[in-house]
Tab-separated table of C-alpha atoms in Angstrom:
chain	number	residue	atom	x	y	z
A	1	MET	CA	8.154	90.222	66.937
A	2	LYS	CA	7.343	88.796	70.713
A	3	ALA	CA	4.827	86.665	69.130
A	4	ILE	CA	7.326	85.134	66.654
A	5	SER	CA	9.927	84.594	69.507
A	6	ALA	CA	7.200	82.634	71.736
A	7	ILE	CA	6.752	80.168	68.395
A	8	ILE	CA	10.253	79.538	68.230
A	9	VAL	CA	10.795	78.822	71.909
A	10	ILE	CA	7.992	76.128	71.632
A	11	ILE	CA	9.052	74.275	69.041
A	12	LEU	CA	12.835	74.645	70.254
A	13	VAL	CA	11.246	73.006	73.597
A	14	LEU	CA	9.269	70.330	71.794
A	15	MET	CA	12.427	69.285	69.445
A	16	ILE	CA	14.133	68.817	72.716
A	17	VAL	CA	11.469	66.644	74.180
A	18	VAL	CA	11.129	64.593	70.787
A	19	ALA	CA	15.271	63.979	71.161
A	20	LEU	CA	15.084	63.152	74.719
A	21	ALA	CA	12.329	60.669	74.123
A	22	ALA	CA	14.122	59.088	71.159
A	23	LEU	CA	17.537	58.901	73.074
A	24	SER	CA	15.761	57.413	76.058
A	25	TYR	CA	14.327	54.903	73.550
A	26	THR	CA	17.483	53.898	72.273
A	27	PHE	CA	19.047	53.545	75.722
A	28	PHE	CA	16.232	51.205	77.259
A	29	SER	CA	16.164	49.226	73.965
A	30	GLY	CA	19.668	48.559	74.249
A	31	ILE	CA	19.576	47.412	77.782
A	32	PHE	CA	16.221	45.001	77.089
A	33	THR	CA	18.232	43.733	74.081
A	34	SER	CA	21.297	42.928	75.865
A	35	THR	CA	19.236	41.628	78.622
A	36	THR	CA	17.560	38.983	76.158
A	37	THR	CA	20.267	38.090	74.573
A	38	THR	CA	22.173	37.167	77.251
A	39	THR	CA	19.328	35.432	78.936
A	40	GLU	CA	19.273	33.382	76.272
A	41	GLU	CA	23.027	32.701	75.952
A	42	SER	CA	22.395	31.882	79.518
A	43	ILE	CA	19.893	29.101	79.091
A	44	GLU	CA	21.740	27.781	75.642
A	45	LYS	CA	24.816	27.331	77.650
A	46	THR	CA	22.971	26.311	80.738
A	47	THR	CA	21.619	23.235	78.077
A	48	THR	CA	24.588	22.583	76.259
A	49	SER	CA	26.434	22.327	79.433
A	50	LEU	CA	24.091	19.695	80.788
A	51	LEU	CA	23.698	17.940	77.423
A	52	ALA	CA	27.488	17.467	77.699
A	53	GLN	CA	27.544	15.773	80.850
A	54	MET	CA	26.705	12.438	79.373
A	55	LYS	CA	26.664	10.331	76.274
A	56	ILE	CA	24.855	6.760	75.512
A	57	GLU	CA	27.087	4.856	74.001
A	58	GLY	CA	25.154	1.478	73.206
A	59	ALA	CA	23.072	-1.492	74.887
A	60	SER	CA	23.643	-5.080	75.363
A	61	ASN	CA	21.284	-6.985	77.288
A	62	ASN	CA	20.209	-5.302	80.164
A	63	ASN	CA	23.130	-3.092	80.438
A	64	ILE	CA	23.256	0.492	79.160
A	65	TYR	CA	27.003	2.224	78.877
A	66	VAL	CA	26.918	5.821	79.919
A	67	ARG	CA	30.139	8.018	78.872
A	68	ASN	CA	31.040	10.863	81.476
A	69	THR	CA	31.535	13.708	78.677
A	70	GLY	CA	31.499	16.218	82.218
A	71	GLN	CA	33.969	17.628	84.066
A	72	THR	CA	32.190	16.625	87.284
A	73	ASP	CA	31.393	13.119	88.403
A	74	ILE	CA	28.403	11.343	87.542
A	75	SER	CA	27.518	9.648	90.312
A	76	ASP	CA	22.799	9.791	90.621
A	77	LEU	CA	21.012	8.594	87.315
A	78	SER	CA	17.162	8.080	87.182
A	79	VAL	CA	16.152	5.126	84.223
A	80	TYR	CA	12.777	5.077	82.888
A	81	ILE	CA	11.595	2.311	80.819
A	82	ASP	CA	8.488	3.190	78.923
A	83	ASP	CA	8.254	6.165	81.244
A	84	GLU	CA	8.182	3.692	84.036
A	85	LEU	CA	11.032	4.701	86.760
A	86	VAL	CA	12.816	1.389	87.637
A	87	GLU	CA	15.448	0.236	89.938
A	88	VAL	CA	18.891	0.197	88.562
A	89	THR	CA	22.913	-0.624	89.872
A	90	MET	CA	25.491	1.675	88.274
A	91	VAL	CA	28.920	0.236	87.787
A	92	PRO	CA	31.068	2.083	88.925
A	93	PRO	CA	28.889	3.970	91.726
A	94	THR	CA	30.376	6.652	90.775
A	95	ILE	CA	31.604	7.312	86.716
A	96	GLY	CA	34.211	10.074	86.235
A	97	PRO	CA	35.018	12.108	83.818
A	98	GLY	CA	36.132	10.462	80.649
A	99	GLU	CA	35.076	7.222	82.165
A	100	VAL	CA	32.389	4.550	80.540
A	101	GLY	CA	30.110	3.327	83.486
A	102	THR	CA	27.496	-0.047	83.032
A	103	VAL	CA	23.901	0.972	84.049
A	104	ASN	CA	22.276	-2.322	85.072
A	105	ILE	CA	18.391	-2.221	84.767
A	106	GLU	CA	16.849	-4.998	87.546
A	107	GLU	CA	14.218	-7.404	87.213
A	108	PHE	CA	13.280	-7.240	83.706
A	109	VAL	CA	13.043	-10.088	81.458
A	110	GLY	CA	11.863	-10.253	78.015
A	111	LYS	CA	12.560	-9.209	74.541
A	112	ARG	CA	11.147	-5.954	72.943
A	113	GLU	CA	11.886	-2.313	72.221
A	114	VAL	CA	11.712	-0.350	74.373
A	115	ASP	CA	12.193	3.647	75.154
A	116	VAL	CA	14.692	4.298	77.629
A	117	LYS	CA	15.346	7.521	78.682
A	118	ILE	CA	18.101	8.856	81.263
A	119	THR	CA	18.020	11.837	83.755
A	120	THR	CA	20.569	13.602	85.980
A	121	SER	CA	20.252	14.642	89.025
A	122	GLN	CA	19.364	18.367	88.037
A	123	GLY	CA	16.652	16.263	86.164
A	124	SER	CA	16.659	18.849	83.310
A	125	VAL	CA	17.897	17.175	80.156
A	126	THR	CA	16.869	13.638	79.415
A	127	PHE	CA	18.535	11.344	76.772
A	128	THR	CA	16.216	9.167	74.867
A	129	GLU	CA	17.207	5.677	72.971
A	130	LYS	CA	15.370	3.296	71.257
A	131	LEU	CA	16.633	-0.362	72.096
A	132	GLU	CA	15.780	-3.407	70.437
A	133	GLU	CA	16.050	-6.950	71.766
A	134	MET	CA	16.839	-6.273	74.711
A	135	THR	CA	17.390	-9.550	77.082
A	136	PHE	CA	17.852	-9.406	80.742
A	137	CYS	CA	18.691	-13.005	80.728
A	138	ASP	CA	22.056	-12.252	82.418
A	139	ASN	CA	19.996	-11.278	85.262
A	140	PRO	CA	21.398	-13.220	89.043
A	141	ASP	CA	17.853	-14.216	89.417
A	142	VAL	CA	17.964	-16.058	85.572
A	143	VAL	CA	19.307	-19.915	86.142
A	144	LEU	CA	18.282	-20.476	82.520
A	145	CYS	CA	17.715	-18.835	79.663
A	146	LEU	CA	17.614	-21.010	75.941
A	147	THR	CA	16.118	-18.394	73.303
A	148	PHE	CA	17.395	-20.980	70.765
A	149	ASP	CA	18.614	-17.716	68.532
A	150	GLU	CA	21.629	-19.317	66.839
A	151	GLY	CA	20.154	-20.647	63.826
A	152	SER	CA	22.397	-23.288	63.191
A	153	GLY	CA	24.569	-25.874	64.617
A	154	THR	CA	23.923	-28.432	67.750
A	155	VAL	CA	24.253	-26.474	70.545
A	156	ALA	CA	21.614	-24.089	72.118
A	157	TYR	CA	23.875	-21.700	74.269
A	158	ASP	CA	22.403	-20.391	77.741
A	159	SER	CA	22.476	-16.732	78.216
A	160	SER	CA	21.904	-16.761	81.674
A	161	PRO	CA	24.557	-16.423	84.315
A	162	SER	CA	24.668	-20.039	85.180
A	163	GLY	CA	26.428	-20.909	81.695
A	164	ASN	CA	23.502	-24.173	81.184
A	165	ASP	CA	24.291	-24.771	77.895
A	166	GLY	CA	21.799	-27.521	75.613
A	167	GLU	CA	23.224	-29.925	73.311
A	168	LEU	CA	20.346	-31.001	70.480
A	169	LYS	CA	19.988	-35.115	70.701
A	170	ASN	CA	18.192	-37.393	69.038
A	171	TYR	CA	17.399	-40.520	71.156
A	172	THR	CA	19.829	-42.920	68.806
A	173	GLY	CA	22.447	-40.555	70.261
A	174	SER	CA	23.304	-38.828	67.288
A	175	CYS	CA	21.929	-35.879	65.831
A	176	GLY	CA	22.296	-34.852	62.104
A	177	GLY	CA	20.142	-33.631	59.746
A	178	THR	CA	15.879	-34.201	60.260
A	179	ALA	CA	17.471	-36.720	62.819
A	180	CYS	CA	17.433	-34.037	65.283
A	181	PRO	CA	15.967	-30.522	66.420
A	182	VAL	CA	15.547	-28.446	63.339
A	183	TRP	CA	16.279	-24.862	63.873
A	184	VAL	CA	13.074	-22.693	61.992
A	185	SER	CA	11.478	-19.433	62.615
A	186	GLY	CA	10.178	-19.033	66.309
A	187	LYS	CA	7.860	-16.800	68.313
A	188	TYR	CA	11.008	-14.136	68.788
A	189	GLY	CA	14.016	-14.687	66.706
A	190	HIS	CA	14.650	-18.424	65.936
A	191	ALA	CA	13.262	-21.634	67.740
A	192	LEU	CA	13.359	-25.471	67.112
A	193	GLU	CA	11.241	-27.804	65.582
A	194	PHE	CA	10.705	-31.436	67.236
A	195	ASP	CA	9.601	-34.140	65.400
A	196	GLY	CA	7.688	-36.003	68.352
A	197	ILE	CA	9.767	-39.226	67.227
A	198	GLY	CA	13.047	-38.675	69.238
A	199	ASP	CA	14.185	-34.954	69.022
A	200	TYR	CA	15.055	-33.319	72.487
A	201	VAL	CA	17.548	-30.739	74.010
A	202	GLU	CA	19.679	-32.264	76.666
A	203	VAL	CA	21.154	-29.936	79.546
A	204	GLN	CA	23.342	-31.345	81.988
A	205	HIS	CA	22.652	-31.340	85.627
A	206	HIS	CA	23.439	-28.262	87.441
A	207	GLU	CA	22.462	-27.242	91.142
A	208	SER	CA	20.684	-24.161	89.885
A	209	LEU	CA	18.474	-26.120	88.115
A	210	ASN	CA	17.173	-28.039	90.967
A	211	LEU	CA	14.996	-25.454	92.055
A	212	SER	CA	15.137	-27.129	95.580
A	213	THR	CA	12.427	-25.509	98.416
A	214	ASP	CA	13.214	-21.946	96.691
A	215	ASP	CA	10.342	-19.780	94.986
A	216	PHE	CA	10.872	-20.034	91.051
A	217	THR	CA	9.102	-18.986	87.175
A	218	MET	CA	9.718	-21.207	84.338
A	219	MET	CA	7.932	-20.462	81.030
A	220	ALA	CA	8.324	-21.415	77.513
A	221	TRP	CA	6.604	-20.218	73.980
A	222	PHE	CA	5.414	-23.131	72.323
A	223	LYS	CA	3.229	-24.519	69.549
A	224	ALA	CA	1.753	-27.727	69.724
A	225	GLU	CA	0.424	-30.416	66.929
A	226	ASN	CA	-2.332	-32.356	67.963
A	227	ASP	CA	-0.477	-35.592	67.571
A	228	ALA	CA	-2.735	-38.469	68.792
A	229	SER	CA	-0.092	-40.749	68.815
A	230	ILE	CA	2.325	-39.202	71.387
A	231	GLU	CA	0.665	-39.270	74.722
A	232	GLN	CA	2.176	-36.817	77.070
A	233	PRO	CA	4.779	-34.809	75.506
A	234	ASP	CA	7.221	-32.711	77.454
A	235	ILE	CA	8.339	-28.879	77.114
A	236	ILE	CA	10.408	-29.396	79.779
A	237	GLY	CA	11.047	-31.460	82.228
A	238	LYS	CA	14.081	-32.819	85.131
A	239	TRP	CA	12.952	-36.223	86.515
A	240	TYR	CA	12.890	-39.884	85.725
A	241	GLY	CA	10.459	-42.633	86.645
A	242	THR	CA	9.130	-42.261	90.009
A	243	ASN	CA	12.190	-40.729	91.263
A	244	PRO	CA	11.739	-36.675	92.450
A	245	GLY	CA	11.358	-34.009	90.064
A	246	TYR	CA	9.113	-31.873	87.537
A	247	TYR	CA	8.128	-31.458	84.497
A	248	PHE	CA	5.846	-28.886	82.095
A	249	TRP	CA	3.877	-30.593	79.882
A	250	VAL	CA	0.860	-31.542	77.507
A	251	ASP	CA	-1.467	-33.720	78.959
A	252	ASN	CA	-3.078	-36.012	76.620
A	253	GLN	CA	-6.027	-34.090	76.701
A	254	GLY	CA	-4.293	-31.150	75.071
A	255	ASN	CA	-3.861	-29.348	78.182
A	256	LEU	CA	-1.051	-27.862	79.537
A	257	GLY	CA	0.595	-29.035	82.964
A	258	ILE	CA	2.990	-29.415	85.820
A	259	ASP	CA	3.826	-31.573	87.822
A	260	PHE	CA	5.945	-31.346	90.683
A	261	PHE	CA	6.936	-34.323	92.794
A	262	ASN	CA	8.651	-36.209	95.764
A	263	GLY	CA	6.290	-38.654	97.464
A	264	ASN	CA	3.929	-35.741	97.691
A	265	SER	CA	2.882	-34.634	94.429
A	266	THR	CA	1.075	-31.579	93.015
A	267	SER	CA	0.074	-31.021	89.478
A	268	ILE	CA	-2.140	-28.011	88.137
A	269	TYR	CA	-3.781	-28.449	84.259
A	270	SER	CA	-5.205	-25.436	82.506
A	271	LEU	CA	-8.880	-25.678	81.243
A	272	GLU	CA	-7.974	-24.362	77.427
A	273	GLN	CA	-6.384	-26.880	74.915
A	274	VAL	CA	-3.167	-25.780	73.592
A	275	ASN	CA	-2.246	-28.371	70.982
A	276	ASP	CA	-3.598	-26.228	67.884
A	277	THR	CA	-0.487	-25.325	66.396
A	278	THR	CA	-1.319	-21.940	67.391
A	279	TRP	CA	1.572	-20.081	69.763
A	280	HIS	CA	1.252	-20.224	73.448
A	281	HIS	CA	3.422	-18.754	76.574
A	282	GLY	CA	3.148	-20.928	79.486
A	283	VAL	CA	4.338	-20.055	82.815
A	284	VAL	CA	4.292	-21.669	86.198
A	285	THR	CA	5.457	-20.091	89.475
A	286	ARG	CA	5.986	-21.450	92.828
A	287	ASN	CA	5.933	-18.521	95.825
A	288	GLY	CA	6.274	-20.437	99.163
A	289	ILE	CA	3.399	-23.555	98.834
A	290	THR	CA	1.487	-22.060	96.275
A	291	PHE	CA	1.833	-22.823	92.559
A	292	ARG	CA	0.317	-20.895	89.834
A	293	LEU	CA	-0.350	-21.906	86.182
A	294	TYR	CA	-0.744	-18.772	83.755
A	295	LEU	CA	-1.361	-19.369	79.904
A	296	ASN	CA	-1.093	-16.614	77.505
A	297	GLY	CA	-0.208	-13.975	80.297
A	298	GLU	CA	-3.546	-14.856	82.590
A	299	ILE	CA	-3.791	-17.159	85.644
A	300	ALA	CA	-4.702	-20.478	84.305
A	301	GLY	CA	-4.961	-22.850	87.816
A	302	GLU	CA	-3.356	-22.490	91.296
A	303	THR	CA	-3.034	-25.007	94.234
A	304	SER	CA	-1.193	-25.209	96.891
A	305	SER	CA	1.061	-28.174	98.451
A	306	VAL	CA	0.895	-30.004	102.136
A	307	THR	CA	4.422	-29.165	102.459
A	308	THR	CA	7.317	-27.496	100.276
A	309	ILE	CA	8.204	-30.055	97.911
A	310	ASN	CA	12.001	-30.440	97.282
A	311	ALA	CA	12.393	-32.026	93.862
A	312	ASP	CA	16.385	-31.882	93.596
A	313	ASN	CA	17.594	-34.943	91.959
A	314	THR	CA	20.875	-35.682	89.434
A	315	PHE	CA	19.257	-35.950	86.356
A	316	THR	CA	19.567	-33.953	83.329
A	317	LEU	CA	16.858	-31.500	82.326
A	318	HIS	CA	15.668	-32.462	78.639
A	319	ILE	CA	13.596	-29.873	76.339
A	320	GLY	CA	11.126	-31.713	73.689
A	321	GLY	CA	11.067	-35.393	75.097
A	322	ASP	CA	12.097	-37.575	77.784
A	323	ASN	CA	15.235	-38.710	76.924
A	324	LEU	CA	15.959	-41.032	79.889
A	325	ASP	CA	12.540	-43.004	79.410
A	326	ASN	CA	12.871	-42.513	75.626
A	327	ASP	CA	9.664	-41.167	75.413
A	328	TYR	CA	6.874	-38.636	75.665
A	329	TYR	CA	8.368	-36.294	72.600
A	330	PHE	CA	6.897	-33.082	71.744
A	331	HIS	CA	5.464	-32.639	68.293
A	332	GLY	CA	5.640	-29.107	67.361
A	333	PHE	CA	7.692	-25.738	68.130
A	334	ILE	CA	9.267	-24.245	71.308
A	335	ASP	CA	11.285	-21.111	71.532
A	336	GLU	CA	12.313	-18.934	74.874
A	337	VAL	CA	12.979	-20.953	78.000
A	338	ILE	CA	13.189	-19.529	80.878
A	339	ILE	CA	13.904	-20.653	84.094
A	340	LEU	CA	14.682	-17.920	87.457
A	341	ASN	CA	14.867	-18.497	91.207
A	342	ARG	CA	12.353	-15.734	91.705
A	343	SER	CA	8.448	-16.095	91.584
A	344	LEU	CA	7.286	-13.549	88.999
A	345	THR	CA	4.142	-11.511	89.994
A	346	ALA	CA	0.632	-11.671	87.681
A	347	ALA	CA	1.890	-7.986	86.313
A	348	GLU	CA	5.387	-9.084	85.236
A	349	ILE	CA	4.209	-12.176	83.668
A	350	ALA	CA	1.678	-10.411	81.479
A	351	GLU	CA	4.032	-7.823	81.161
A	352	ILE	CA	6.416	-10.456	79.750
A	353	TYR	CA	3.609	-11.947	77.192
A	354	ASN	CA	2.819	-8.732	76.148
A	355	SER	CA	6.260	-7.408	75.357
A	356	TYR	CA	6.283	-10.419	72.679
A	357	ASN	CA	3.290	-9.509	71.246
A	358	LEU	CA	3.834	-5.590	70.109
């Protein structure tokens, strides 16, 4: 009888232990599940909260429009172009709840498809947007930007803040049909085709185009014909006779050149011939007294003047020919004519060249 009682006691103890273990598992499992759920909800709420802080409304040229969809001010944004941090200006400097601000990306010239990433000061959430045809020609450093993307009409509109629009002309003074530059497909978008006989684009004189003794950058895409009947076809020029001026041209050997003169003359010519009906990107810069010529993203020549040359004049700027001398007309295609009052670096020029060849 005592043996049976002992067995019963053991069984009861085991049952109590099992019951206690079950209760403990249920209790702690509930705590763990609750904690995990709470943590996940907290992370989700935090992420949702950060994502709700702003929304990209769109982009135009070098501006990105950001709406503050949160409850607090946005005053600190970091912007990356293709994963590289860039300098920006926010207008207004603080974007209040519900407001749309403009984020202006500085010191970028060109057209290309890029990845834009914007982060908040928390650095936890990013917004990535594909932006096409970003042109930064409204940068205050740009004084002329003729992209020739109109595709029709007799006006080439300047995208720079200076408003130096160009007018399509023929040496006869009238422009219509084939008797003027023809709109064609270009290196990027549209371009103009010049027949080498009398076509040109005229931009009225403006002080922003004089360049004075300041640093500058001048560039264009061009595709030149090997036309022996044209001695010295101009791509860009602002000059007349022996007066002070400058011109960017292809010499009679087919080499790209720049002449900048006022009593003293500074010239650079490429060793590579460019009158081969192939698209080329030509760039000339002045930094102090040093002139550099770039061809297809690479340095092609360098020289220094004795003094800083001031080639200011009141003549019109012409593209594709010297309208004042009625000579030096360009035979081929010209696209993306840009002048800046800043000397771009070799790295910036290479980046611009490569951006058109993606």
